[in-house]
Tab-separated table of C-alpha atoms in Angstrom:
chain	number	residue	atom	x	y	z
A	1	MET	CA	-60.823	-24.205	28.253
A	2	ASN	CA	-61.183	-25.406	31.867
A	3	SER	CA	-59.128	-24.124	34.774
A	4	ILE	CA	-57.058	-27.306	35.090
A	5	THR	CA	-55.850	-27.037	31.497
A	6	VAL	CA	-54.993	-23.369	32.001
A	7	ARG	CA	-53.010	-24.193	35.129
A	8	ILE	CA	-51.072	-26.921	33.330
A	9	LEU	CA	-50.206	-24.573	30.471
A	10	VAL	CA	-49.129	-21.833	32.882
A	11	PHE	CA	-46.996	-24.331	34.773
A	12	PHE	CA	-45.140	-25.535	31.679
A	13	LEU	CA	-44.725	-21.999	30.364
A	14	SER	CA	-43.250	-20.852	33.677
A	15	LEU	CA	-40.976	-23.876	33.741
A	16	PHE	CA	-39.758	-23.092	30.218
A	17	ILE	CA	-39.025	-19.477	31.170
A	18	LEU	CA	-37.113	-20.551	34.297
A	19	ILE	CA	-35.035	-23.049	32.338
A	20	THR	CA	-34.225	-20.442	29.687
A	21	VAL	CA	-33.221	-17.824	32.250
A	22	PHE	CA	-31.140	-20.347	34.203
A	23	SER	CA	-29.325	-21.534	31.085
A	24	GLN	CA	-28.536	-17.955	30.049
A	25	ILE	CA	-27.205	-17.103	33.511
A	26	SER	CA	-25.193	-20.321	33.525
A	27	MET	CA	-23.605	-19.535	30.180
A	28	GLN	CA	-22.752	-16.012	31.335
A	29	PHE	CA	-20.780	-17.433	34.251
A	30	LYS	CA	-19.244	-20.171	32.106
A	31	ASP	CA	-18.193	-18.122	29.061
A	32	ASP	CA	-15.310	-16.190	30.530
A	33	TYR	CA	-13.214	-16.285	27.368
A	34	VAL	CA	-11.684	-13.252	25.682
A	35	THR	CA	-11.709	-13.677	21.906
A	36	GLU	CA	-10.400	-11.842	18.866
A	37	ALA	CA	-11.710	-12.299	15.335
A	38	ALA	CA	-9.312	-13.747	12.778
A	39	VAL	CA	-9.090	-11.220	9.947
A	40	LEU	CA	-7.127	-10.792	6.738
A	41	TYR	CA	-4.081	-8.636	7.312
A	42	SER	CA	-1.074	-7.519	5.323
A	43	SER	CA	2.343	-6.658	6.630
A	44	ALA	CA	5.688	-5.847	5.121
A	45	GLU	CA	9.341	-5.512	6.025
A	46	LYS	CA	10.223	-1.838	5.612
A	47	VAL	CA	13.562	-0.075	5.869
A	48	SER	CA	14.115	3.662	5.383
A	49	PHE	CA	17.350	5.602	4.823
A	50	GLN	CA	18.881	8.573	3.000
A	51	GLY	CA	19.656	7.439	-0.524
A	52	VAL	CA	22.181	8.905	-2.973
A	53	TYR	CA	21.343	8.853	-6.692
A	54	ILE	CA	24.101	7.607	-8.975
A	55	ARG	CA	23.888	8.253	-12.734
A	56	ASN	CA	26.175	8.604	-15.739
A	57	GLU	CA	26.071	12.420	-16.066
A	58	THR	CA	27.783	14.961	-18.293
A	59	ILE	CA	27.709	18.700	-17.587
A	60	VAL	CA	26.171	20.919	-20.276
A	61	ARG	CA	28.089	24.176	-20.614
A	62	GLY	CA	27.417	27.413	-22.459
A	63	SER	CA	27.518	31.176	-22.198
A	64	ALA	CA	24.824	32.142	-19.683
A	65	ASN	CA	25.278	35.909	-19.265
A	66	GLY	CA	21.660	36.610	-18.459
A	67	VAL	CA	18.596	34.692	-17.295
A	68	LEU	CA	18.051	31.058	-18.292
A	69	SER	CA	14.765	29.680	-19.568
A	70	TYR	CA	14.332	25.907	-20.013
A	71	PRO	CA	11.853	24.748	-22.671
A	72	ASN	CA	11.829	21.143	-21.428
A	73	ALA	CA	11.002	19.686	-18.033
A	74	ASP	CA	13.758	17.933	-16.101
A	75	GLY	CA	13.967	14.299	-17.101
A	76	SER	CA	12.867	14.959	-20.682
A	77	LYS	CA	14.688	13.046	-23.386
A	78	ILE	CA	16.693	15.421	-25.577
A	79	ALA	CA	18.121	14.610	-28.989
A	80	ASN	CA	21.575	15.679	-30.047
A	81	GLY	CA	21.440	19.316	-31.231
A	82	SER	CA	18.092	20.093	-29.549
A	83	VAL	CA	17.621	23.279	-27.512
A	84	VAL	CA	18.078	22.789	-23.764
A	85	ALA	CA	18.066	26.455	-22.670
A	86	TYR	CA	17.439	30.013	-23.846
A	87	VAL	CA	19.326	32.983	-22.425
A	88	TYR	CA	17.383	36.271	-22.013
A	89	SER	CA	18.440	39.713	-20.837
A	90	SER	CA	15.872	39.896	-18.011
A	91	ASP	CA	13.112	37.999	-16.186
A	92	ASP	CA	10.521	40.204	-17.939
A	93	ASP	CA	11.559	38.780	-21.288
A	94	ILE	CA	10.923	35.254	-19.980
A	95	TYR	CA	7.562	36.273	-18.482
A	96	VAL	CA	6.351	37.753	-21.776
A	97	ASN	CA	7.263	34.635	-23.722
A	98	ASN	CA	5.683	32.295	-21.173
A	99	ARG	CA	2.513	34.416	-20.997
A	100	ILE	CA	2.111	34.330	-24.762
A	101	GLU	CA	2.328	30.540	-24.728
A	102	GLU	CA	-0.262	30.302	-21.915
A	103	LEU	CA	-2.737	32.536	-23.763
A	104	LYS	CA	-2.329	30.598	-26.991
A	105	GLU	CA	-3.071	27.392	-25.069
A	106	GLN	CA	-6.281	28.907	-23.631
A	107	VAL	CA	-7.406	29.881	-27.139
A	108	GLU	CA	-6.960	26.306	-28.352
A	109	LEU	CA	-8.910	24.940	-25.362
A	110	LEU	CA	-11.851	27.276	-26.034
A	111	LYS	CA	-11.878	26.413	-29.734
A	112	GLY	CA	-11.994	22.738	-28.854
A	113	ALA	CA	-14.789	23.249	-26.295
A	114	GLN	CA	-17.117	24.948	-28.806
A	115	ASN	CA	-16.515	22.437	-31.558
A	116	PRO	CA	-20.008	21.587	-32.938
A	117	GLY	CA	-19.087	17.950	-33.243
A	118	THR	CA	-18.769	17.816	-29.454
A	119	THR	CA	-21.437	20.228	-28.190
A	120	GLU	CA	-24.227	18.920	-30.443
A	121	THR	CA	-23.849	15.263	-29.436
A	122	ALA	CA	-22.804	15.486	-25.760
A	123	GLU	CA	-25.406	14.817	-23.051
A	124	PRO	CA	-25.431	17.066	-19.933
A	125	THR	CA	-25.555	14.087	-17.542
A	126	PHE	CA	-22.580	12.446	-19.231
A	127	ILE	CA	-20.447	15.605	-19.187
A	128	SER	CA	-21.502	16.234	-15.578
A	129	SER	CA	-20.258	12.781	-14.571
A	130	LEU	CA	-16.921	13.433	-16.298
A	131	ILE	CA	-16.612	16.731	-14.419
A	132	ASP	CA	-17.180	14.915	-11.114
A	133	GLN	CA	-14.485	12.387	-11.986
A	134	GLU	CA	-12.022	15.120	-12.891
A	135	TYR	CA	-12.785	16.924	-9.636
A	136	GLN	CA	-11.971	13.783	-7.640
A	137	THR	CA	-8.778	13.284	-9.629
A	138	ILE	CA	-7.661	16.872	-9.009
A	139	ALA	CA	-8.392	16.575	-5.286
A	140	PHE	CA	-6.291	13.404	-5.141
A	141	LEU	CA	-3.374	15.006	-7.016
A	142	ILE	CA	-3.436	18.014	-4.692
A	143	ALA	CA	-3.299	15.707	-1.676
A	144	GLU	CA	-0.391	13.819	-3.262
A	145	ASN	CA	1.345	17.082	-4.223
A	146	ASP	CA	1.697	15.823	-7.789
A	147	LEU	CA	1.821	19.243	-9.461
A	148	ASP	CA	3.080	17.905	-12.769
A	149	ALA	CA	0.011	15.755	-13.386
A	150	LEU	CA	-2.221	18.419	-11.827
A	151	ALA	CA	-1.465	20.902	-14.619
A	152	GLU	CA	-2.711	18.482	-17.295
A	153	GLU	CA	-5.845	17.554	-15.346
A	154	ARG	CA	-6.662	21.243	-14.861
A	155	LYS	CA	-6.772	21.717	-18.619
A	156	GLN	CA	-9.108	18.758	-19.018
A	157	PHE	CA	-11.348	20.057	-16.232
A	158	GLN	CA	-11.546	23.527	-17.831
A	159	THR	CA	-12.481	22.027	-21.218
A	160	LEU	CA	-15.281	19.938	-19.708
A	161	MET	CA	-16.685	22.954	-17.859
A	162	ASP	CA	-16.642	25.032	-21.074
A	163	ILE	CA	-18.446	22.269	-22.982
A	164	TYR	CA	-21.039	21.932	-20.198
A	165	ARG	CA	-21.863	25.667	-20.278
A	166	ILE	CA	-22.661	25.436	-23.977
A	167	ILE	CA	-24.839	22.298	-23.876
A	168	ILE	CA	-26.961	23.729	-21.010
A	169	ASN	CA	-27.281	26.975	-22.995
A	170	GLU	CA	-25.401	29.062	-20.451
A	171	GLU	CA	-23.097	30.079	-23.323
A	172	THR	CA	-23.663	29.993	-27.054
A	173	ASP	CA	-19.990	30.142	-28.041
A	174	TYR	CA	-16.635	31.528	-26.881
A	175	ASN	CA	-15.837	33.733	-29.855
A	176	ASP	CA	-15.771	36.918	-27.746
A	177	ALA	CA	-13.421	35.329	-25.211
A	178	ILE	CA	-11.164	34.075	-27.990
A	179	ASP	CA	-11.024	37.572	-29.514
A	180	ARG	CA	-10.019	39.064	-26.132
A	181	LEU	CA	-7.256	36.512	-25.709
A	182	ASN	CA	-5.944	37.131	-29.215
A	183	SER	CA	-5.885	40.845	-28.462
A	184	GLN	CA	-3.718	40.237	-25.382
A	185	ILE	CA	-1.404	38.014	-27.381
A	186	TYR	CA	-1.025	40.767	-29.994
A	187	GLN	CA	-0.070	43.321	-27.325
A	188	LEU	CA	2.470	40.971	-25.723
A	189	GLU	CA	4.004	40.141	-29.096
A	190	ALA	CA	4.976	43.819	-29.389
A	191	ARG	CA	7.060	43.467	-26.194
A	192	ARG	CA	8.554	40.132	-27.105
A	193	LYS	CA	12.354	39.912	-27.404
A	194	GLU	CA	14.480	37.201	-28.869
A	195	PRO	CA	16.932	35.326	-26.600
A	196	THR	CA	20.509	36.554	-26.514
A	197	ASN	CA	21.813	32.989	-26.728
A	198	VAL	CA	20.487	29.492	-27.460
A	199	ILE	CA	22.205	26.496	-25.849
A	200	THR	CA	21.855	23.074	-27.476
A	201	ALA	CA	22.728	19.543	-26.396
A	202	ASP	CA	25.823	17.938	-27.895
A	203	SER	CA	24.597	14.392	-27.155
A	204	THR	CA	21.384	12.444	-26.714
A	205	GLY	CA	20.143	11.842	-23.186
A	206	TYR	CA	17.872	13.035	-20.389
A	207	PHE	CA	18.308	16.658	-19.403
A	208	ILE	CA	18.458	17.955	-15.795
A	209	SER	CA	18.629	21.695	-15.134
A	210	TYR	CA	20.868	21.624	-12.053
A	211	THR	CA	24.358	20.504	-11.114
A	212	ASP	CA	25.761	19.678	-7.683
A	213	GLY	CA	29.469	18.987	-8.222
A	214	TYR	CA	29.199	15.172	-8.171
A	215	GLU	CA	28.819	14.836	-11.937
A	216	GLY	CA	31.564	12.501	-13.096
A	217	LYS	CA	32.487	11.593	-9.513
A	218	LEU	CA	29.414	9.401	-9.051
A	219	SER	CA	28.955	7.091	-12.014
A	220	LEU	CA	27.626	3.581	-12.516
A	221	ASP	CA	31.095	2.084	-12.991
A	222	LYS	CA	32.391	3.545	-9.699
A	223	VAL	CA	29.713	2.115	-7.410
A	224	ASP	CA	32.001	-0.587	-6.019
A	225	ASP	CA	34.343	2.105	-4.649
A	226	LEU	CA	31.696	3.519	-2.309
A	227	THR	CA	32.162	3.194	1.435
A	228	VAL	CA	30.049	4.147	4.429
A	229	ASP	CA	32.174	7.268	5.006
A	230	LYS	CA	31.906	8.389	1.367
A	231	VAL	CA	28.123	7.997	1.372
A	232	LYS	CA	27.872	9.987	4.616
A	233	ASP	CA	29.991	12.785	3.115
A	234	ILE	CA	27.748	13.022	0.042
A	235	ILE	CA	24.585	13.105	2.157
A	236	GLY	CA	26.010	15.876	4.314
A	237	SER	CA	27.349	18.100	1.518
A	238	SER	CA	25.050	17.605	-1.468
A	239	ASP	CA	23.358	20.807	-2.663
A	240	ASN	CA	21.645	21.470	-5.987
A	241	GLY	CA	22.852	24.524	-7.921
A	242	ARG	CA	24.976	25.742	-10.788
A	243	SER	CA	28.534	26.893	-11.027
A	244	GLY	CA	30.594	28.645	-13.675
A	245	SER	CA	29.423	27.964	-17.204
A	246	SER	CA	27.310	24.914	-16.340
A	247	ILE	CA	23.637	25.265	-17.206
A	248	GLY	CA	22.616	21.695	-16.438
A	249	LYS	CA	23.582	18.134	-17.261
A	250	MET	CA	22.710	15.224	-19.510
A	251	VAL	CA	22.059	11.747	-18.134
A	252	ASP	CA	23.329	8.975	-20.376
A	253	GLY	CA	20.436	6.501	-20.411
A	254	TYR	CA	17.512	5.915	-18.056
A	255	GLU	CA	19.333	3.494	-15.752
A	256	TRP	CA	20.344	4.760	-12.314
A	257	LYS	CA	21.530	3.375	-9.025
A	258	MET	CA	21.111	4.426	-5.420
A	259	ALA	CA	23.426	3.978	-2.452
A	260	GLY	CA	22.467	4.184	1.205
A	261	ILE	CA	23.521	3.048	4.658
A	262	VAL	CA	21.488	0.300	6.314
A	263	ASP	CA	21.738	-2.080	9.247
A	264	PRO	CA	22.246	-5.498	7.577
A	265	MET	CA	20.526	-7.193	10.529
A	266	ALA	CA	17.406	-5.003	10.352
A	267	ALA	CA	15.810	-6.978	7.526
A	268	ASN	CA	16.354	-9.834	5.131
A	269	PHE	CA	18.393	-8.107	2.416
A	270	ARG	CA	18.852	-10.561	-0.446
A	271	VAL	CA	21.173	-9.538	-3.270
A	272	GLY	CA	19.389	-9.963	-6.595
A	273	SER	CA	15.867	-9.680	-5.178
A	274	SER	CA	13.316	-7.139	-6.434
A	275	ILE	CA	11.874	-4.597	-4.008
A	276	THR	CA	9.503	-1.639	-4.056
A	277	VAL	CA	10.986	1.807	-3.387
A	278	LYS	CA	8.877	4.690	-2.067
A	279	PHE	CA	10.091	8.310	-1.944
A	280	ALA	CA	9.465	11.017	0.648
A	281	SER	CA	9.125	13.866	-1.857
A	282	THR	CA	6.857	12.250	-4.453
A	283	PRO	CA	4.013	9.737	-4.686
A	284	ASP	CA	6.005	7.799	-7.292
A	285	THR	CA	7.059	4.243	-6.474
A	286	VAL	CA	9.474	2.152	-8.502
A	287	THR	CA	10.656	-1.436	-8.588
A	288	ALA	CA	14.381	-1.816	-7.981
A	289	VAL	CA	16.857	-4.656	-7.536
A	290	ILE	CA	19.326	-5.058	-4.683
A	291	ASP	CA	22.631	-5.124	-6.546
A	292	ASP	CA	25.030	-5.367	-3.632
A	293	LEU	CA	25.490	-5.065	0.116
A	294	ILE	CA	28.958	-3.696	0.910
A	295	GLU	CA	30.090	-4.458	4.454
A	296	SER	CA	32.067	-2.079	6.643
A	297	ASP	CA	34.081	-2.297	9.857
A	298	ASP	CA	30.879	-1.550	11.773
A	299	PRO	CA	28.629	-4.667	11.746
A	300	ASN	CA	25.598	-2.385	12.062
A	301	GLU	CA	26.394	-0.354	8.926
A	302	SER	CA	26.578	-1.559	5.346
A	303	VAL	CA	26.233	0.204	2.010
A	304	ILE	CA	23.248	-1.056	0.053
A	305	ILE	CA	23.255	-0.592	-3.740
A	306	LEU	CA	19.962	-0.523	-5.650
A	307	SER	CA	19.497	-0.397	-9.430
A	308	CYS	CA	16.478	0.786	-11.403
A	309	ASP	CA	15.576	1.620	-15.026
A	310	GLU	CA	12.613	3.956	-14.421
A	311	LEU	CA	13.392	7.664	-14.871
A	312	THR	CA	10.811	10.429	-14.316
A	313	TYR	CA	10.744	14.136	-13.556
A	314	ASN	CA	10.377	13.515	-9.820
A	315	LEU	CA	13.349	11.153	-9.719
A	316	VAL	CA	15.877	13.655	-11.087
A	317	GLN	CA	15.108	16.663	-8.883
A	318	ARG	CA	17.734	15.958	-6.243
A	319	ARG	CA	20.900	14.050	-5.458
A	320	VAL	CA	19.876	12.853	-1.980
A	321	GLU	CA	16.426	11.489	-1.217
A	322	ARG	CA	14.739	9.920	1.805
A	323	VAL	CA	13.451	6.524	0.629
A	324	GLU	CA	11.618	3.552	2.084
A	325	LEU	CA	12.245	-0.002	0.907
A	326	ILE	CA	9.425	-2.537	1.001
A	327	LEU	CA	11.334	-5.801	0.999
A	328	ASN	CA	8.514	-8.319	1.422
A	329	ASP	CA	4.764	-7.824	1.423
A	330	TYR	CA	2.753	-10.577	3.115
A	331	GLU	CA	-0.988	-11.181	3.352
A	332	GLY	CA	-2.530	-13.771	5.650
A	333	ILE	CA	-4.770	-14.331	8.649
A	334	ARG	CA	-3.760	-12.254	11.673
A	335	VAL	CA	-3.243	-14.349	14.809
A	336	PRO	CA	-2.299	-12.709	18.156
A	337	ARG	CA	0.941	-14.195	19.391
A	338	LYS	CA	-0.427	-14.596	22.935
A	339	ALA	CA	-3.133	-16.952	21.609
A	340	ILE	CA	-0.714	-19.507	20.147
A	341	ARG	CA	-0.760	-22.992	21.737
A	342	PHE	CA	0.444	-26.536	20.920
A	343	ASP	CA	-1.711	-29.655	20.769
A	344	LYS	CA	-0.823	-33.204	21.861
A	345	ASP	CA	0.993	-33.759	18.539
A	346	ASN	CA	3.079	-30.620	19.151
A	347	GLU	CA	1.356	-28.815	16.275
A	348	LYS	CA	1.250	-25.035	16.540
A	349	GLY	CA	-2.189	-23.459	16.504
A	350	VAL	CA	-4.907	-21.683	18.467
A	351	TYR	CA	-8.154	-22.482	20.205
A	352	ILE	CA	-11.297	-21.031	18.692
A	353	LEU	CA	-14.807	-20.635	20.052
A	354	LEU	CA	-17.703	-21.920	17.978
A	355	GLY	CA	-20.919	-21.179	19.819
A	356	GLN	CA	-20.427	-22.960	23.131
A	357	ARG	CA	-17.758	-25.317	21.839
A	358	VAL	CA	-13.985	-25.067	21.732
A	359	ALA	CA	-11.789	-26.435	18.949
A	360	PHE	CA	-8.112	-26.450	18.043
A	361	ARG	CA	-7.051	-25.009	14.690
A	362	LYS	CA	-3.539	-25.217	13.257
A	363	ILE	CA	-1.645	-22.250	11.834
A	364	ASN	CA	0.957	-21.968	9.064
A	365	PRO	CA	3.108	-18.882	9.792
A	366	ILE	CA	4.333	-16.859	6.806
A	367	TYR	CA	5.289	-13.693	8.722
A	368	GLU	CA	6.040	-13.056	12.400
A	369	CYS	CA	6.558	-10.021	14.604
A	370	ASP	CA	6.394	-9.369	18.371
A	371	GLU	CA	2.617	-8.812	18.516
A	372	TYR	CA	1.201	-11.228	15.947
A	373	ILE	CA	1.869	-13.718	13.198
A	374	LEU	CA	0.282	-14.066	9.757
A	375	SER	CA	-0.994	-17.548	8.950
A	376	GLN	CA	-1.229	-18.678	5.348
A	377	ILE	CA	-4.734	-18.643	3.884
A	378	THR	CA	-5.908	-22.176	3.116
A	379	SER	CA	-9.133	-24.097	2.502
A	380	ASP	CA	-8.004	-26.898	4.836
A	381	SER	CA	-10.604	-26.940	7.633
A	382	SER	CA	-8.029	-28.055	10.209
A	383	TYR	CA	-6.336	-24.638	9.907
A	384	ILE	CA	-7.477	-21.222	11.132
A	385	SER	CA	-9.995	-19.482	8.879
A	386	VAL	CA	-11.062	-15.878	8.423
A	387	TYR	CA	-13.577	-14.683	11.065
A	388	ASP	CA	-12.865	-17.549	13.487
A	389	ASP	CA	-13.137	-16.353	17.122
A	390	ILE	CA	-9.611	-16.882	18.471
A	391	ILE	CA	-9.483	-17.408	22.253
A	392	THR	CA	-6.791	-15.114	23.650
A	393	GLU	CA	-7.637	-15.463	27.371
A	394	GLY	CA	-9.419	-18.112	29.393
A	395	ASP	CA	-8.963	-21.721	30.495
A	396	VAL	CA	-10.478	-24.032	27.893
A	397	SER	CA	-9.497	-27.292	29.588
A	398	SER	CA	-12.982	-27.868	31.036
A	399	ASP	CA	-14.692	-27.315	27.688
A	400	LEU	CA	-12.372	-29.196	25.328
A	401	TYR	CA	-13.017	-32.827	24.477
A	402	VAL	CA	-10.747	-34.775	22.139
A	403	GLU	CA	-11.306	-38.419	21.158
A	404	GLU	CA	-8.409	-40.776	20.779
A	405	THR	CA	-10.260	-43.932	19.683
A	406	THR	CA	-12.253	-42.728	16.670
A	407	SER	CA	-10.995	-41.107	13.502
A	408	ARG	CA	-13.288	-38.385	12.095
A	409	THR	CA	-13.502	-36.917	8.658
A	410	GLN	CA	-16.036	-34.119	9.239
A	411	ASP	CA	-14.653	-30.859	10.553
A	412	GLU	CA	-17.574	-30.293	12.912
A	413	ASP	CA	-16.939	-33.688	14.589
A	414	ASP	CA	-13.703	-32.294	16.008
A	415	LEU	CA	-15.647	-29.792	18.088
A	416	PRO	CA	-16.276	-30.659	21.786
A	417	ASP	CA	-19.811	-30.616	23.205
A	418	TYR	CA	-20.605	-28.662	26.373
A	419	ASN	CA	-23.407	-31.106	27.308
A	420	LYS	CA	-21.231	-34.192	27.148
A	421	ASN	CA	-20.613	-35.991	30.399
A	422	ARG	CA	-16.891	-36.508	30.282
A	423	ASN	CA	-17.056	-39.238	32.970
A	424	ASP	CA	-19.647	-41.253	31.014
A	425	LYS	CA	-18.436	-44.804	30.565
A	426	LYS	CA	-19.808	-47.609	28.451
A	427	ASP	CA	-19.534	-51.301	29.028
A	428	GLN	CA	-17.186	-53.053	26.668
A	429	GLY	CA	-20.009	-55.318	25.582
A	430	ASP	CA	-22.099	-52.505	24.068
A	431	ASP	CA	-22.742	-52.819	20.368
A	432	GLU	CA	-20.642	-50.142	18.590
A	433	ASN	CA	-22.976	-50.156	15.597
A	434	GLN	CA	-26.196	-49.376	17.485
A	435	ASP	CA	-28.002	-46.045	17.049
A	436	GLY	CA	-27.082	-43.249	19.452
A	437	ASP	CA	-23.848	-41.662	20.569
A	438	ASP	CA	-21.575	-44.717	20.461
A	439	SER	CA	-19.029	-42.773	18.448
A	440	GLU	CA	-18.729	-40.319	21.314
A	441	SER	CA	-18.172	-42.961	24.014
A	442	GLN	CA	-14.959	-43.808	25.785
A	443	THR	CA	-13.508	-47.177	26.676
A	444	PRO	CA	-13.907	-48.247	30.305
A	445	GLY	CA	-11.643	-46.435	32.659
A	446	GLN	CA	-10.408	-44.004	30.053
A	447	THR	CA	-10.131	-40.343	31.001
A	448	ASN	CA	-8.849	-37.221	29.238
A	449	ASP	CA	-6.773	-35.719	32.053
A	450	THR	CA	-3.388	-36.597	30.555
A	451	GLU	CA	-4.480	-35.541	27.096
A	452	ASP	CA	-5.673	-32.146	28.334
A	453	GLU	CA	-2.389	-31.524	30.058
A	454	ASP	CA	-0.555	-32.210	26.783
A	455	ILE	CA	-2.839	-29.922	24.855
A	456	PHE	CA	-2.326	-26.919	27.066
A	457	GLU	CA	1.408	-27.163	27.287
A	458	ASP	CA	2.575	-23.919	25.646
């Protein structure tokens, strides 16, 4: 290769490098926009307050000269004539009876774990995976403070561990352990005493082991009589306990209502609409219906009445509960409010950055707050899409080009071109069908100044 050829190649290579560097520097000075990615986002209207449970309740009475022991968890359905409480002379009598039941349960778990039908067919890897799943479940329940479900999962975890020890030959069987447990049960049986009294239910319903003095006063047919002052009094004075001969109460049916004080202007409360209710003391959530909104003399305070037909242990532990209502749950594309503009047709939208080009995209608001709006998700390319770069700061007037004379069907044709000479004019005699950029041309004397001013009018 001769020296002249080398020099020519070096010249063109250097020229290419200079052009590349210049263009990069130019774009750095030109691209002074601040953008934010359009992402999927969910938002909801939430209202929290102190709620008062309202149920049809009847006090269960009986002679309770001693210590009470309840064989059923609160919220359990009890048939007429079933035992709701045992009365013992001392706490030691209750402890002995409970300990015997616990030991008998452990014996049954060990017998099940060494069942040949299980240990001879189970694979170590499979049991190991089940143990890992149970561990994760237990960790979750501890974090959620769901002690009721935790007790059942603990039993399952113990059984899996016992099975695993046998199939990896760490244990051959649990006969010795079962014998020791039976020996303890035998010793405790010698100390066991019968209850001094047995209290039964005189109706069918759901049993709760406490009373608070509002039984009979708060019932489903008296909800309309509630006022803001009455609800405040209940919230301030409610206290779980027992008095006199009451040993608990029966709830007639699983339906209950809740009353609370809310600001009617704080959210869109619609009577008859379904909402989600979350509780401060439990991970449980339920679906309830807004039955009524009772106004008061104070325009900022109304009594809201909710109704629900889900009854669980956690929902009968107290009279007053801190709750959170989720009225509406929206999901859409998050658009910063400061990025919203209007185009020449007065359509609401935003400007987005595609490479070095700027385009207008419409939005369809489904939820609004002070900082952002949520735009409905759609496949229409004229609307904002997920991952579009929304321009939140910067003057786009010098980079936006919008044609008035040609209708376009392709989405990309709506995007302005940085390299277009906006002052380029064509003679009226040019053939519009010739090859080239005729579709991008303007009519003589036409400019975009007025159009740009309309576009950027907020």
